């Protein structure tokens, strides 16, 4: 009842037209109402502040009351940086797999639907706050920055203890897909010409996620999720430009003026894409109890990765050729390394696995994975056809033949 009353008051305040009334009493009423609502804007912050031991007051409310509180944020507008930070922390907890604890060990309280509602409210207020603050809220609330690490031993334990009803890879690797999709939607709709305004602002965090492949081997899942998020975000901006400024002809690409990327970032994307394929092999190895020869399982994982990747390969100039060349380099390198590994492997032991403890070797034979990924890319038709690009480009055909 109290929140409903406040909502009615704030709604009246938000609907007031700006101007000076001839009646002095009316002006005084407006001023009092304005002071009350401005004070209430700052008082709201306390509802969303959590401590290490207790969730925020907002999180402890029933969902109907939570919705009223979130609606009030939309009415008073101009959220503070502290409020945006508190809301992003609350939302990130709700988007963790199975709503388990996030990297800080805090348990999720609000539902994913409520987290989406809060994000929608903040999206509606994006013009009443600095763009940098809004983008920080989007990225932090998605949970990508707080993706927790799942060690190889923990992943194996989930496989053994979870039973047939739970697929640990689907649970931990692809569980953020909905959050990534929502993040892409908000980023590409943040403003007009988002690819030229927003993409440069978030480039540092994207580069960080794409470069995460140098992290500890125990952070396989974290690396996978963040790299997948970065690739998908850049692909979303690419696809947005395809829809807004359709290329002319099957061989045309998105003009550089719309996606201001450089060769360094393009190479980082290629390396990260291929590393994603290699990581999928490692995860398959862990989940399949050292059986990485199941082609159907491997194809299923690769197919789930290809959507955003094919968009980049199709519409980024030169990227498909770079991809084929890098695949060729890694296959050659793998073939050169394999005899050395076999010579140094003790009798009776498999050089592709370090043991039964579930820790995959960094020298897994990934040649088949690379070639299978290349074939899947060439055969892909959804959301775009890379084969059409190959057929229309003699240079690309020569690259593939030479590779």
Coordinates of C-alpha atoms in Angstrom, one line a residue:
X1 CA 0.0 0.0 0.0
X2 CA 2.8 2.4 0.9
X3 CA 4.7 1.6 -2.3
X4 CA 1.5 2.1 -4.3
X5 CA 1.0 5.5 -2.7
X6 CA 4.6 6.5 -3.4
X7 CA 4.1 5.3 -7.0
X8 CA 1.0 7.5 -7.4
X9 CA 2.9 10.5 -6.0
X10 CA 5.9 10.0 -8.2
X11 CA 3.8 9.5 -11.3
X12 CA 2.1 12.8 -10.6
X13 CA 5.5 14.4 -10.3
X14 CA 6.8 12.9 -13.5
X15 CA 3.8 14.1 -15.5
X16 CA 4.1 17.7 -14.3
X17 CA 4.9 20.1 -17.2
X18 CA 7.9 22.4 -16.8
X19 CA 6.9 26.0 -16.4
X20 CA 6.1 28.8 -14.0
X21 CA 2.5 28.9 -12.8
X22 CA 0.8 32.2 -12.2
X23 CA -0.7 30.9 -8.9
X24 CA 1.9 31.1 -6.1
X25 CA 0.3 28.3 -4.1
X26 CA 0.5 26.0 -7.1
X27 CA 4.2 26.8 -7.5
X28 CA 4.8 26.0 -3.9
X29 CA 3.0 22.7 -4.2
X30 CA 5.1 21.8 -7.2
X31 CA 8.3 22.7 -5.4
X32 CA 7.4 20.6 -2.4
X33 CA 6.5 17.7 -4.6
X34 CA 9.7 18.1 -6.5
X35 CA 11.8 18.2 -3.3
X36 CA 10.0 15.1 -2.0
X37 CA 10.6 13.1 -5.1
X38 CA 14.2 14.1 -5.6
X39 CA 14.8 13.1 -2.0
X40 CA 13.0 9.8 -2.6
X41 CA 15.3 9.1 -5.6
X42 CA 18.3 9.0 -3.3
X43 CA 16.5 7.2 -0.5
X44 CA 15.7 4.4 -3.0
X45 CA 19.4 3.4 -3.1
X46 CA 19.1 1.9 0.4
X47 CA 16.5 -0.7 -0.9
X48 CA 19.1 -2.2 -3.3
X49 CA 22.2 -2.2 -1.2
X50 CA 23.4 -5.6 -0.1
X51 CA 26.0 -6.6 2.5
X52 CA 28.4 -9.6 2.5
X53 CA 26.1 -11.4 5.0
X54 CA 22.6 -10.3 3.9
X55 CA 20.9 -9.7 0.5
X56 CA 19.3 -6.3 -0.1
X57 CA 15.9 -5.4 1.1
X58 CA 14.6 -5.4 -2.5
X59 CA 15.7 -9.1 -2.9
X60 CA 13.8 -10.1 0.3
X61 CA 10.5 -8.7 -1.0
X62 CA 7.9 -10.8 -2.8
X63 CA 8.1 -10.5 -6.5
X64 CA 5.0 -8.3 -6.9
X65 CA 6.6 -5.8 -4.5
X66 CA 9.9 -6.1 -6.3
X67 CA 8.1 -5.1 -9.5
X68 CA 6.6 -2.0 -7.8
X69 CA 10.1 -1.0 -6.5
X70 CA 11.6 -1.4 -10.0
X71 CA 8.8 0.6 -11.4
X72 CA 9.6 3.4 -9.0
X73 CA 13.1 3.6 -10.4
X74 CA 11.6 4.1 -13.8
X75 CA 9.4 6.9 -12.6
X76 CA 12.0 8.9 -10.6
X77 CA 14.5 8.5 -13.5
X78 CA 18.2 9.5 -13.5
X79 CA 19.5 6.6 -11.4
X80 CA 22.7 7.2 -9.6
X81 CA 26.0 5.3 -10.2
X82 CA 25.6 3.6 -6.8
X83 CA 22.1 2.4 -7.6
X84 CA 23.1 1.1 -11.1
X85 CA 26.0 -0.8 -9.5
X86 CA 23.7 -2.4 -6.8
X87 CA 21.1 -3.4 -9.5
X88 CA 23.7 -4.9 -11.7
X89 CA 25.0 -7.0 -8.9
X90 CA 21.5 -8.2 -8.1
X91 CA 20.7 -9.1 -11.7
X92 CA 24.1 -10.9 -12.3
X93 CA 23.3 -13.3 -9.4
X94 CA 20.0 -14.3 -10.9
X95 CA 21.6 -15.2 -14.3
X96 CA 24.2 -17.6 -12.9
X97 CA 23.7 -21.3 -13.8
X98 CA 20.9 -22.8 -11.8
X99 CA 20.9 -19.6 -9.8
X100 CA 23.8 -20.8 -7.8
X101 CA 26.3 -18.5 -6.1
X102 CA 28.2 -16.1 -8.3
X103 CA 32.0 -15.4 -8.1
X104 CA 31.5 -13.6 -4.8
X105 CA 29.6 -16.5 -3.2
X106 CA 26.3 -14.6 -3.1
X107 CA 23.2 -16.6 -3.6
X108 CA 20.7 -15.5 -6.2
X109 CA 17.4 -14.3 -4.8
X110 CA 15.3 -12.6 -7.5
X111 CA 14.0 -14.6 -10.5
X112 CA 15.5 -14.3 -14.0
X113 CA 12.2 -12.7 -15.1
X114 CA 12.5 -10.0 -12.5
X115 CA 16.2 -9.5 -13.5
X116 CA 15.0 -9.0 -17.1
X117 CA 12.4 -6.5 -15.9
X118 CA 15.0 -4.5 -14.0
X119 CA 17.2 -4.5 -17.1
X120 CA 14.2 -3.3 -19.3
X121 CA 13.6 -0.5 -16.8
X122 CA 17.2 0.6 -16.9
X123 CA 17.2 0.4 -20.7
X124 CA 14.2 2.8 -20.8
X125 CA 16.2 5.2 -18.7
X126 CA 19.4 5.1 -20.7
X127 CA 19.0 8.7 -21.9
X128 CA 18.8 9.9 -18.3
X129 CA 22.2 8.6 -17.3
X130 CA 25.7 8.8 -18.8
X131 CA 26.3 6.3 -21.6
X132 CA 29.4 4.8 -19.9
X133 CA 27.4 4.1 -16.7
X134 CA 24.6 2.5 -18.7
X135 CA 27.0 0.2 -20.6
X136 CA 28.8 -0.7 -17.4
X137 CA 25.4 -1.7 -15.9
X138 CA 24.6 -3.8 -19.0
X139 CA 27.9 -5.7 -18.9
X140 CA 27.9 -6.2 -15.1
X141 CA 24.3 -7.2 -14.9
X142 CA 24.7 -9.9 -17.6
X143 CA 27.1 -11.8 -15.2
X144 CA 29.8 -12.1 -17.8
X145 CA 32.3 -10.2 -15.7
X146 CA 31.5 -12.4 -12.7
X147 CA 31.5 -15.8 -14.4
X148 CA 32.8 -18.1 -11.8
X149 CA 35.6 -20.6 -12.4
X150 CA 34.7 -24.3 -12.6
X151 CA 37.8 -26.4 -12.2
X152 CA 38.2 -29.7 -14.1
X153 CA 37.7 -31.6 -10.9
X154 CA 34.5 -29.8 -10.1
X155 CA 33.2 -30.5 -13.6
X156 CA 34.0 -34.2 -13.3
X157 CA 32.3 -34.3 -9.9
X158 CA 29.2 -32.7 -11.5
X159 CA 29.3 -35.4 -14.1
X160 CA 29.5 -38.2 -11.6
X161 CA 27.1 -36.9 -9.0
X162 CA 24.6 -35.1 -11.2
X163 CA 23.2 -38.3 -12.8
X164 CA 21.7 -38.6 -16.3
X165 CA 19.3 -35.7 -15.7
X166 CA 22.0 -33.1 -15.8
X167 CA 24.4 -32.3 -18.6
X168 CA 27.3 -30.4 -17.0
X169 CA 28.5 -28.9 -20.3
X170 CA 25.1 -27.6 -21.2
X171 CA 24.7 -26.4 -17.6
X172 CA 27.9 -24.4 -17.3
X173 CA 29.0 -23.5 -20.9
X174 CA 25.8 -22.6 -22.6
X175 CA 23.7 -21.6 -19.6
X176 CA 24.7 -17.9 -20.2
X177 CA 23.3 -17.9 -23.7
X178 CA 20.1 -16.1 -22.7
X179 CA 22.0 -13.5 -20.8
X180 CA 24.4 -13.0 -23.8
X181 CA 21.5 -12.6 -26.2
X182 CA 19.8 -10.0 -24.0
X183 CA 23.1 -8.1 -23.6
X184 CA 23.5 -8.0 -27.4
X185 CA 19.9 -6.8 -27.9
X186 CA 20.4 -3.9 -25.4
X187 CA 23.8 -3.0 -26.7
X188 CA 22.7 -2.8 -30.4
X189 CA 19.7 -0.7 -29.4
X190 CA 21.5 1.6 -27.0
X191 CA 21.5 4.5 -29.5
X192 CA 21.5 5.3 -33.2
X193 CA 24.5 4.0 -35.0
X194 CA 25.5 1.8 -32.1
X195 CA 28.3 0.1 -33.9
X196 CA 30.2 3.4 -34.3
X197 CA 29.4 4.8 -30.9
X198 CA 29.0 1.9 -28.5
X199 CA 31.4 -0.7 -29.9
X200 CA 34.5 1.5 -29.4
X201 CA 33.4 2.2 -25.8
X202 CA 33.2 -1.5 -24.9
X203 CA 36.2 -2.6 -27.0
X204 CA 38.6 -2.8 -23.9
X205 CA 36.3 -5.4 -22.1
X206 CA 35.8 -7.3 -25.3
X207 CA 39.6 -7.5 -25.9
X208 CA 40.0 -8.7 -22.3
X209 CA 37.5 -11.5 -22.8
X210 CA 39.0 -12.5 -26.2
X211 CA 42.4 -12.6 -24.6
X212 CA 41.4 -14.8 -21.7
X213 CA 42.8 -17.9 -23.3
X214 CA 46.0 -17.4 -21.5
X215 CA 44.3 -17.9 -18.2
X216 CA 44.7 -20.9 -15.9
X217 CA 43.7 -24.4 -17.2
X218 CA 41.3 -24.6 -14.3
X219 CA 39.3 -21.7 -15.8
X220 CA 38.2 -23.5 -18.9
X221 CA 34.5 -22.7 -18.4
X222 CA 35.1 -19.0 -17.5
X223 CA 37.3 -18.6 -20.6
X224 CA 34.8 -20.3 -22.8
X225 CA 31.8 -18.2 -21.6
X226 CA 33.5 -14.8 -21.8
X227 CA 35.1 -15.5 -25.2
X228 CA 31.8 -16.7 -26.5
X229 CA 30.1 -13.5 -25.2
X230 CA 32.7 -11.3 -26.9
X231 CA 32.4 -13.1 -30.2
X232 CA 28.6 -12.9 -30.1
X233 CA 28.6 -9.2 -29.2
X234 CA 30.8 -8.3 -32.2
X235 CA 28.7 -10.6 -34.4
X236 CA 25.5 -8.8 -33.2
X237 CA 26.9 -5.4 -34.2
X238 CA 27.9 -6.9 -37.5
X239 CA 24.4 -8.4 -38.1
X240 CA 22.8 -5.1 -37.0
X241 CA 24.8 -3.3 -39.7
X242 CA 23.9 -6.0 -42.3
X243 CA 20.2 -5.4 -41.6
X244 CA 20.6 -1.6 -41.5
X245 CA 23.0 -1.2 -44.5
X246 CA 22.6 -4.4 -46.6
X247 CA 25.7 -5.2 -48.6
X248 CA 25.3 -5.2 -52.4
X249 CA 26.0 -8.6 -53.9
X250 CA 26.9 -11.9 -52.3
X251 CA 30.6 -11.1 -52.1
X252 CA 30.2 -7.7 -50.4
X253 CA 31.1 -7.0 -46.8
X254 CA 30.2 -4.5 -44.1
X255 CA 32.0 -1.3 -44.8
X256 CA 34.8 -0.5 -42.3
X257 CA 33.2 2.8 -41.4
X258 CA 30.4 0.9 -39.7
X259 CA 32.6 -1.5 -37.8
X260 CA 35.8 0.3 -36.9
X261 CA 37.9 -2.8 -36.1
X262 CA 41.5 -3.3 -37.1
X263 CA 43.7 -6.2 -38.1
X264 CA 44.9 -6.7 -34.6
X265 CA 41.3 -7.3 -33.3
X266 CA 40.5 -9.4 -36.4
X267 CA 43.4 -11.7 -35.6
X268 CA 42.4 -11.8 -32.0
X269 CA 38.9 -12.9 -33.1
X270 CA 40.3 -15.6 -35.4
X271 CA 42.6 -16.9 -32.6
X272 CA 39.7 -16.9 -30.1
X273 CA 37.3 -18.6 -32.5
X274 CA 39.7 -21.5 -33.2
X275 CA 40.6 -21.7 -29.5
X276 CA 36.8 -22.1 -28.8
X277 CA 36.9 -25.2 -31.0
X278 CA 39.9 -26.5 -29.1
X279 CA 38.3 -25.8 -25.7
X280 CA 35.2 -27.6 -26.9
X281 CA 37.4 -30.7 -27.5
X282 CA 38.8 -30.4 -24.0
X283 CA 35.4 -30.1 -22.4
X284 CA 34.2 -33.0 -24.5
X285 CA 37.1 -35.0 -23.2
X286 CA 36.2 -34.2 -19.6
X287 CA 32.5 -34.9 -20.0
X288 CA 32.8 -38.0 -22.1
X289 CA 35.1 -39.7 -19.7
X290 CA 38.2 -39.4 -21.9
X291 CA 36.2 -40.4 -25.0
X292 CA 36.8 -37.6 -27.6
X293 CA 36.2 -39.8 -30.6
X294 CA 32.4 -39.5 -30.6
X295 CA 31.9 -37.4 -33.7
X296 CA 28.2 -36.8 -33.1
X297 CA 28.9 -35.3 -29.6
X298 CA 31.7 -33.1 -31.0
X299 CA 29.6 -31.9 -34.0
X300 CA 26.8 -31.0 -31.6
X301 CA 29.1 -28.7 -29.6
X302 CA 30.7 -27.2 -32.7
X303 CA 27.2 -26.5 -34.2
X304 CA 26.2 -24.6 -31.1
X305 CA 29.2 -22.3 -31.5
X306 CA 28.9 -21.5 -35.2
X307 CA 26.0 -19.0 -35.3
X308 CA 27.8 -15.8 -34.4
X309 CA 31.1 -17.1 -35.9
X310 CA 29.6 -17.6 -39.4
X311 CA 28.3 -14.0 -39.3
X312 CA 31.8 -12.7 -38.7
X313 CA 33.4 -14.9 -41.3
X314 CA 30.8 -13.9 -43.9
X315 CA 30.7 -10.2 -43.4
X316 CA 34.1 -9.1 -42.0
X317 CA 36.5 -8.4 -45.0
X318 CA 39.2 -11.0 -45.2
X319 CA 38.2 -12.9 -42.1
X320 CA 37.2 -16.1 -43.8
X321 CA 40.5 -16.3 -45.6
X322 CA 42.4 -15.7 -42.3
X323 CA 40.3 -18.4 -40.6
X324 CA 41.3 -21.0 -43.3
X325 CA 44.9 -20.0 -43.1
X326 CA 45.0 -20.3 -39.3
X327 CA 43.3 -23.6 -39.4
X328 CA 46.0 -24.8 -41.9
X329 CA 48.8 -23.5 -39.6
X330 CA 47.4 -25.3 -36.6
X331 CA 46.8 -28.6 -38.4
X332 CA 50.4 -28.5 -39.7
X333 CA 51.7 -27.7 -36.2
X334 CA 49.7 -30.5 -34.7
X335 CA 51.0 -33.0 -37.2
X336 CA 54.6 -31.9 -36.4
X337 CA 54.1 -32.1 -32.7
X338 CA 52.4 -35.5 -32.7
X339 CA 55.5 -37.6 -33.5
X340 CA 57.4 -35.8 -30.7
X341 CA 54.6 -36.5 -28.2
X342 CA 54.5 -40.1 -29.2
X343 CA 58.3 -40.4 -28.7
X344 CA 58.1 -38.9 -25.3
X345 CA 55.0 -40.8 -24.1
X346 CA 55.8 -43.7 -21.7
X347 CA 54.6 -47.1 -22.8
X348 CA 51.0 -47.9 -22.1
X349 CA 49.9 -44.3 -21.6
X350 CA 47.8 -42.0 -23.8
X351 CA 49.6 -38.8 -24.7
X352 CA 46.3 -36.9 -25.1
X353 CA 45.2 -37.4 -21.4
X354 CA 47.1 -36.7 -18.3
X355 CA 45.2 -39.3 -16.2
X356 CA 41.9 -40.3 -14.8
X357 CA 41.7 -37.3 -12.5
X358 CA 39.8 -35.4 -15.2
X359 CA 42.5 -32.8 -16.0
X360 CA 42.9 -32.6 -19.8
X361 CA 46.3 -32.3 -21.4
X362 CA 47.2 -29.1 -23.2
X363 CA 48.4 -31.3 -26.1
X364 CA 45.1 -32.9 -27.1
X365 CA 45.1 -33.9 -30.8
X366 CA 42.8 -31.3 -32.2
X367 CA 43.4 -31.9 -36.0
X368 CA 40.1 -33.6 -36.4
X369 CA 38.3 -30.9 -34.5
X370 CA 39.8 -28.2 -36.7
X371 CA 39.0 -29.9 -39.9
X372 CA 35.5 -30.7 -38.7
X373 CA 34.9 -27.1 -37.7
X374 CA 36.1 -25.9 -41.1
X375 CA 33.7 -28.2 -42.9
X376 CA 30.8 -27.2 -40.7
X377 CA 31.5 -23.6 -41.4
X378 CA 31.5 -24.2 -45.1
X379 CA 28.3 -26.1 -44.9
X380 CA 26.5 -23.7 -42.6
X381 CA 23.3 -22.0 -43.9
X382 CA 21.9 -20.4 -40.7
X383 CA 22.0 -17.5 -40.1
X384 CA 24.2 -17.0 -43.2
X385 CA 25.8 -19.1 -45.9
X386 CA 29.5 -19.0 -46.0
X387 CA 29.5 -21.3 -49.1
X388 CA 27.9 -18.4 -51.1
X389 CA 30.9 -16.2 -50.2
X390 CA 33.4 -18.9 -51.2
X391 CA 31.7 -19.5 -54.6
X392 CA 31.8 -15.8 -55.4
X393 CA 35.5 -15.3 -54.4
X394 CA 38.3 -16.8 -56.5
X395 CA 40.9 -15.6 -53.9
X396 CA 39.0 -17.4 -51.1
X397 CA 38.8 -20.6 -53.2
X398 CA 42.5 -20.4 -53.9
X399 CA 43.2 -20.0 -50.1
X400 CA 41.1 -23.0 -49.3
X401 CA 42.7 -25.2 -51.9
X402 CA 46.2 -24.2 -50.8
X403 CA 45.3 -24.8 -47.2

